[in-house]
Short mmCIF file of C-alpha atoms and ligand atoms in Angstrom, two decimals:
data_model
loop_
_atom_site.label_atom_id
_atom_site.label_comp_id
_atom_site.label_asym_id
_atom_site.label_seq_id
_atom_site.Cartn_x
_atom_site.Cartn_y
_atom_site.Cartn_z
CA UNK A 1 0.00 0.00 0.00
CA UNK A 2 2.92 2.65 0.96
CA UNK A 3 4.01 2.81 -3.04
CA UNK A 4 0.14 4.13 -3.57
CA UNK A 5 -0.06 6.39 -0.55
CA UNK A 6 3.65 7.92 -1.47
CA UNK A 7 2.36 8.32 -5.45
CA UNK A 8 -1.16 10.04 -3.66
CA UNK A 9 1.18 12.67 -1.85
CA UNK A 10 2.79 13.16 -5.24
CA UNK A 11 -0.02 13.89 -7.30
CA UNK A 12 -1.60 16.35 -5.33
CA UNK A 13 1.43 18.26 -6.38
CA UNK A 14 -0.01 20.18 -9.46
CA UNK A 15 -3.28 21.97 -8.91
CA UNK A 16 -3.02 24.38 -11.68
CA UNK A 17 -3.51 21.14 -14.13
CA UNK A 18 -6.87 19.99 -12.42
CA UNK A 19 -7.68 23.66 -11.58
CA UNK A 20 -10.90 23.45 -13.92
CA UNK A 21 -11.86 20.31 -13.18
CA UNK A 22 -13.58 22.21 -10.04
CA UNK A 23 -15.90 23.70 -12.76
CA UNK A 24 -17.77 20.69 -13.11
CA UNK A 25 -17.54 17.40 -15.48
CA UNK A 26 -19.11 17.07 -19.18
CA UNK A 27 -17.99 13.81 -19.94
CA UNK A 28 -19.08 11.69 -23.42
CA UNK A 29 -18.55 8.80 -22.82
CA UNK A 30 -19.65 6.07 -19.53
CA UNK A 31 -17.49 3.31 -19.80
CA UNK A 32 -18.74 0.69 -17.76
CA UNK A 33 -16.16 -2.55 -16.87
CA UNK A 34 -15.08 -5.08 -14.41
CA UNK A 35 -13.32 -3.94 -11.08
CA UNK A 36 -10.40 -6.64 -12.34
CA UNK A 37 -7.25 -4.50 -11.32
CA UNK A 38 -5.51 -5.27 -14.57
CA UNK A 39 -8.25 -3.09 -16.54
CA UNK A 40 -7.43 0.87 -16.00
CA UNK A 41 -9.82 2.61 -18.29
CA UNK A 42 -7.43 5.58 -18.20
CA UNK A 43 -4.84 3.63 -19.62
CA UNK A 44 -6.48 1.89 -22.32
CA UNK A 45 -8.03 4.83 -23.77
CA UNK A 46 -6.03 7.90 -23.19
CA UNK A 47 -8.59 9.31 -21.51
CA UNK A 48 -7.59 12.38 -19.37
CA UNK A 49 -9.75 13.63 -15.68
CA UNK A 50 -13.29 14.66 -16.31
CA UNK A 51 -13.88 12.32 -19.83
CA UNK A 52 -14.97 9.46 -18.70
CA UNK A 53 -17.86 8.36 -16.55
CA UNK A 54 -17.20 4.72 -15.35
CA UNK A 55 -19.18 1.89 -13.49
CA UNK A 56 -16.91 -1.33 -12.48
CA UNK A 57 -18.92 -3.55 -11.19
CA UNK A 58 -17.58 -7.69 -10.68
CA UNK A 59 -17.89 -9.28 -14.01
CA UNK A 60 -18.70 -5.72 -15.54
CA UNK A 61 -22.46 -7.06 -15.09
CA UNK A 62 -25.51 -4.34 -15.27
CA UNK A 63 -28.19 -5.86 -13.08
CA UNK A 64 -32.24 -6.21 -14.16
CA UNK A 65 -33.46 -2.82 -14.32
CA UNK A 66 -35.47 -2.54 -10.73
CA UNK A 67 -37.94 0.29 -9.71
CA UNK A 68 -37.86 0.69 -6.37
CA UNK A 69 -35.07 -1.00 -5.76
CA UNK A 70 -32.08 1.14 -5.05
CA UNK A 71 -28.97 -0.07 -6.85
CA UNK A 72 -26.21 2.01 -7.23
CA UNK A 73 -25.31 0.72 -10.78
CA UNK A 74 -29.18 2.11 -12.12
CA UNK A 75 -28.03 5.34 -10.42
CA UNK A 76 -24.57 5.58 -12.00
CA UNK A 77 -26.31 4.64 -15.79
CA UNK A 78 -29.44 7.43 -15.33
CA UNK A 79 -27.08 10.02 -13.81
CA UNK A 80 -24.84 9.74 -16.80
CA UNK A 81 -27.28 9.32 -19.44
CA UNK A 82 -29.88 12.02 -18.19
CA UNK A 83 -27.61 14.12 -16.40
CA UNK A 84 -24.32 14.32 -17.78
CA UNK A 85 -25.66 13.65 -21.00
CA UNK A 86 -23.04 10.98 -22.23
CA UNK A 87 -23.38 10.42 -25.84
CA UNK A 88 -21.48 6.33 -25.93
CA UNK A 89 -22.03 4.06 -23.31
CA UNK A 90 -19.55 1.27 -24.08
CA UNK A 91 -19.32 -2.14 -21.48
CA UNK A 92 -16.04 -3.90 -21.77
CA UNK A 93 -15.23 -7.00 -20.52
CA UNK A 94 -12.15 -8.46 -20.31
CA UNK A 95 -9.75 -11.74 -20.91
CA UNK A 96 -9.00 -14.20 -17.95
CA UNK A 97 -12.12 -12.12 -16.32
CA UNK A 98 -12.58 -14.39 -12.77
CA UNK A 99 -16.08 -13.45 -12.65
CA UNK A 100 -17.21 -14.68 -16.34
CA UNK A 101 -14.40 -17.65 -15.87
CA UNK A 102 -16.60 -18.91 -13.11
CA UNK A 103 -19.60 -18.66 -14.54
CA UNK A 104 -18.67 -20.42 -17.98
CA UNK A 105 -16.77 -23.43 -15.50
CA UNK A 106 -19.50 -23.47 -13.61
CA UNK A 107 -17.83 -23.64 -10.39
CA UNK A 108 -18.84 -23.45 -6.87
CA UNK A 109 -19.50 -20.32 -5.21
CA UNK A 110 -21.03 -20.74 -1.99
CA UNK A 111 -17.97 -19.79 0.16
CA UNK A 112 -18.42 -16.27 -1.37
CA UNK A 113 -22.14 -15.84 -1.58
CA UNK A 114 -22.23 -12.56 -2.22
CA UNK A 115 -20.43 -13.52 -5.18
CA UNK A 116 -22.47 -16.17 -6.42
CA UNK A 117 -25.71 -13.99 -5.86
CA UNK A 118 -24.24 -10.93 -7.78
CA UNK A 119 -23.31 -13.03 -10.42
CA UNK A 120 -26.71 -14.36 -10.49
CA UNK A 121 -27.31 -11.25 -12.29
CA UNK A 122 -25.62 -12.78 -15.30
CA UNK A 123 -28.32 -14.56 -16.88
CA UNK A 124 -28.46 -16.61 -19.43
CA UNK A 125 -25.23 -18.16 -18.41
CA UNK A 126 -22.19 -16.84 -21.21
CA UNK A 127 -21.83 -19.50 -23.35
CA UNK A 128 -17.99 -20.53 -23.89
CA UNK A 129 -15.22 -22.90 -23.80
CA UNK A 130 -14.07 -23.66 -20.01
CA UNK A 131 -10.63 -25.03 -21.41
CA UNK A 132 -10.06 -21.25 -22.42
CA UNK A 133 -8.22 -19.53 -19.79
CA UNK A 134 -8.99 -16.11 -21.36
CA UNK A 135 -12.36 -16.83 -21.98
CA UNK A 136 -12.64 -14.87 -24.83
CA UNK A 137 -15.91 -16.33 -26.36
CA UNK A 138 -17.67 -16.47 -22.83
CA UNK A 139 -17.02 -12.64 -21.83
CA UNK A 140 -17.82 -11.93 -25.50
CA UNK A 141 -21.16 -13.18 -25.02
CA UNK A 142 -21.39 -11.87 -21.86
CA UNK A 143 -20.92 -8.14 -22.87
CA UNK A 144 -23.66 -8.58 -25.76
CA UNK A 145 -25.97 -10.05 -22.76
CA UNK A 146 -25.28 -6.83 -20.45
CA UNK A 147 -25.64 -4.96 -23.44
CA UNK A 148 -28.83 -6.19 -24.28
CA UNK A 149 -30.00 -5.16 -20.52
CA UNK A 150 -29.14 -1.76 -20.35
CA UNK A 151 -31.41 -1.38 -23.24
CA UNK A 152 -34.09 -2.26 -21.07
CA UNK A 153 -32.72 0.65 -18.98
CA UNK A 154 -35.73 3.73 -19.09
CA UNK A 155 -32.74 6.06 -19.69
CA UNK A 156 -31.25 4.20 -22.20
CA UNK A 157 -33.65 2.82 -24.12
CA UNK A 158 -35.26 6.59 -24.24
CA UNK A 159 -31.32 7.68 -25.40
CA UNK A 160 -31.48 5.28 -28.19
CA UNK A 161 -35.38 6.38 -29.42
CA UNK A 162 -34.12 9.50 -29.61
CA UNK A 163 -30.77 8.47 -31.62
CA UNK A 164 -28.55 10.88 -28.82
CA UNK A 165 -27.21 7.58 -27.13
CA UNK A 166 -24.80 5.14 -28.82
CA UNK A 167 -23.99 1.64 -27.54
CA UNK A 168 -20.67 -0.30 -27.63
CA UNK A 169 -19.47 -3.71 -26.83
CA UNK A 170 -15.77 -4.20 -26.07
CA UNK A 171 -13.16 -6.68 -25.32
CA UNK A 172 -10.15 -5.76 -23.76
CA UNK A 173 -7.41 -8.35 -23.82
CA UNK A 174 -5.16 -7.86 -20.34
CA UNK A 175 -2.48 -9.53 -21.69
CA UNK A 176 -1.87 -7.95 -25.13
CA UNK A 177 -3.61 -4.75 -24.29
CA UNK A 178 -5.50 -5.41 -27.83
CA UNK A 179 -9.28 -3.66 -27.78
CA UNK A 180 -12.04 -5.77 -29.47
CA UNK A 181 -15.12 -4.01 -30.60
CA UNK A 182 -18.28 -6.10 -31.83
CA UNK A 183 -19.98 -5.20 -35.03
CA UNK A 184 -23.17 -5.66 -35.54
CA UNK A 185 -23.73 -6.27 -38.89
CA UNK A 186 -21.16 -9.18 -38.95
CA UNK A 187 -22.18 -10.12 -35.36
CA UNK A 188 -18.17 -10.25 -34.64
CA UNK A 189 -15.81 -8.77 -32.80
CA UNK A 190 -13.29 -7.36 -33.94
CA UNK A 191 -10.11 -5.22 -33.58
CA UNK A 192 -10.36 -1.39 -33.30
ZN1 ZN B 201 -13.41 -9.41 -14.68
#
């Protein structure tokens, strides 16, 4: 921990760079991914304070859409999308993702049960090959499937009716850094 606490002191070094960040935030762009430590949004995109909106949640999984049930993942998506305004929403998931890995092997979760109950969420089960260790084709699916939910979002699905909301499905491999996007009229994905 004392390398991240010493880099902390460090960074609050230059305030005349984040200055106008106090201003406010007009992102474009939520980028919503897995809390896996080996993802850094930041990095992958070049994306600099105050341009991207993110959600990480484990296994990058949006949950049902729920009125009247408080979830802070519905909050993140409405704020951004009828707040903030964001004109992309893309969900990435990622190679050797522990979350999707577990669902496609189908292991046993019930010393972790939160776990196993937020993961749940990810219905259907991503179809792949458990002898993958990336599990490419499983988080593939998975991102269409969590894709495919947020459009059942209010927010979003109002976004897209009114063509100010684009959607994007990506695949991040952690160890090549390579970005997959999926296109829909050849229902593959691709590289960037
Ligand atoms: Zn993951």
């Amino acid at each position: 921990m004392q390398p991240l606490i010493d880099n902390a002191r460090a960074f609050g070094r230059r305030p005349e760079e984040f200055a106008r960040l106090a201003e406010g935030q007009s992102p474009d762009v939520l980028f919503i991914t897995c809390s896996d430590s080996r993802v850094v949004p930041a990095l992958i995109t070049g994306a600099r304070p105050g341009e991207l909106f993110e959600l990480r949640t484990a296994g990058n999984i949006v949950p049902p859409y729920a009125p009247g049930r408080p979830s802070g993942e519905a909050a993140t998506v409405e704020y951004a999308v009828e707040v903030l305004g964001v004109r992309d929403v893309v969900v990435c998931g990622h190679s050797h993702c522990g979350a999707v890995g577990a669902l496609v092997r189908g292991e046993d979760l019930d010393a972790v049960p939160a776990v196993r109950d937020w993961l749940a969420h990810a219905t259907p089960r991503p179809a792949g090959t458990a002898e993958d260790p990336a599990v490419a084709e499983g988080v593939q699916n998975h991102v269409l499937t969590q894709l495919l939910r947020l459009r059942s979002y209010p927010c979003v699905a109002g976004g897209l009716a009114d063509g100010r909301l684009g959607l994007h499905a990506w695949y991040y491999e952690v160890h090549t850094g390579t970005v997959l996007a999926h296109r829909p009229h050849t229902d593959t994905f691709t590289a960037l």
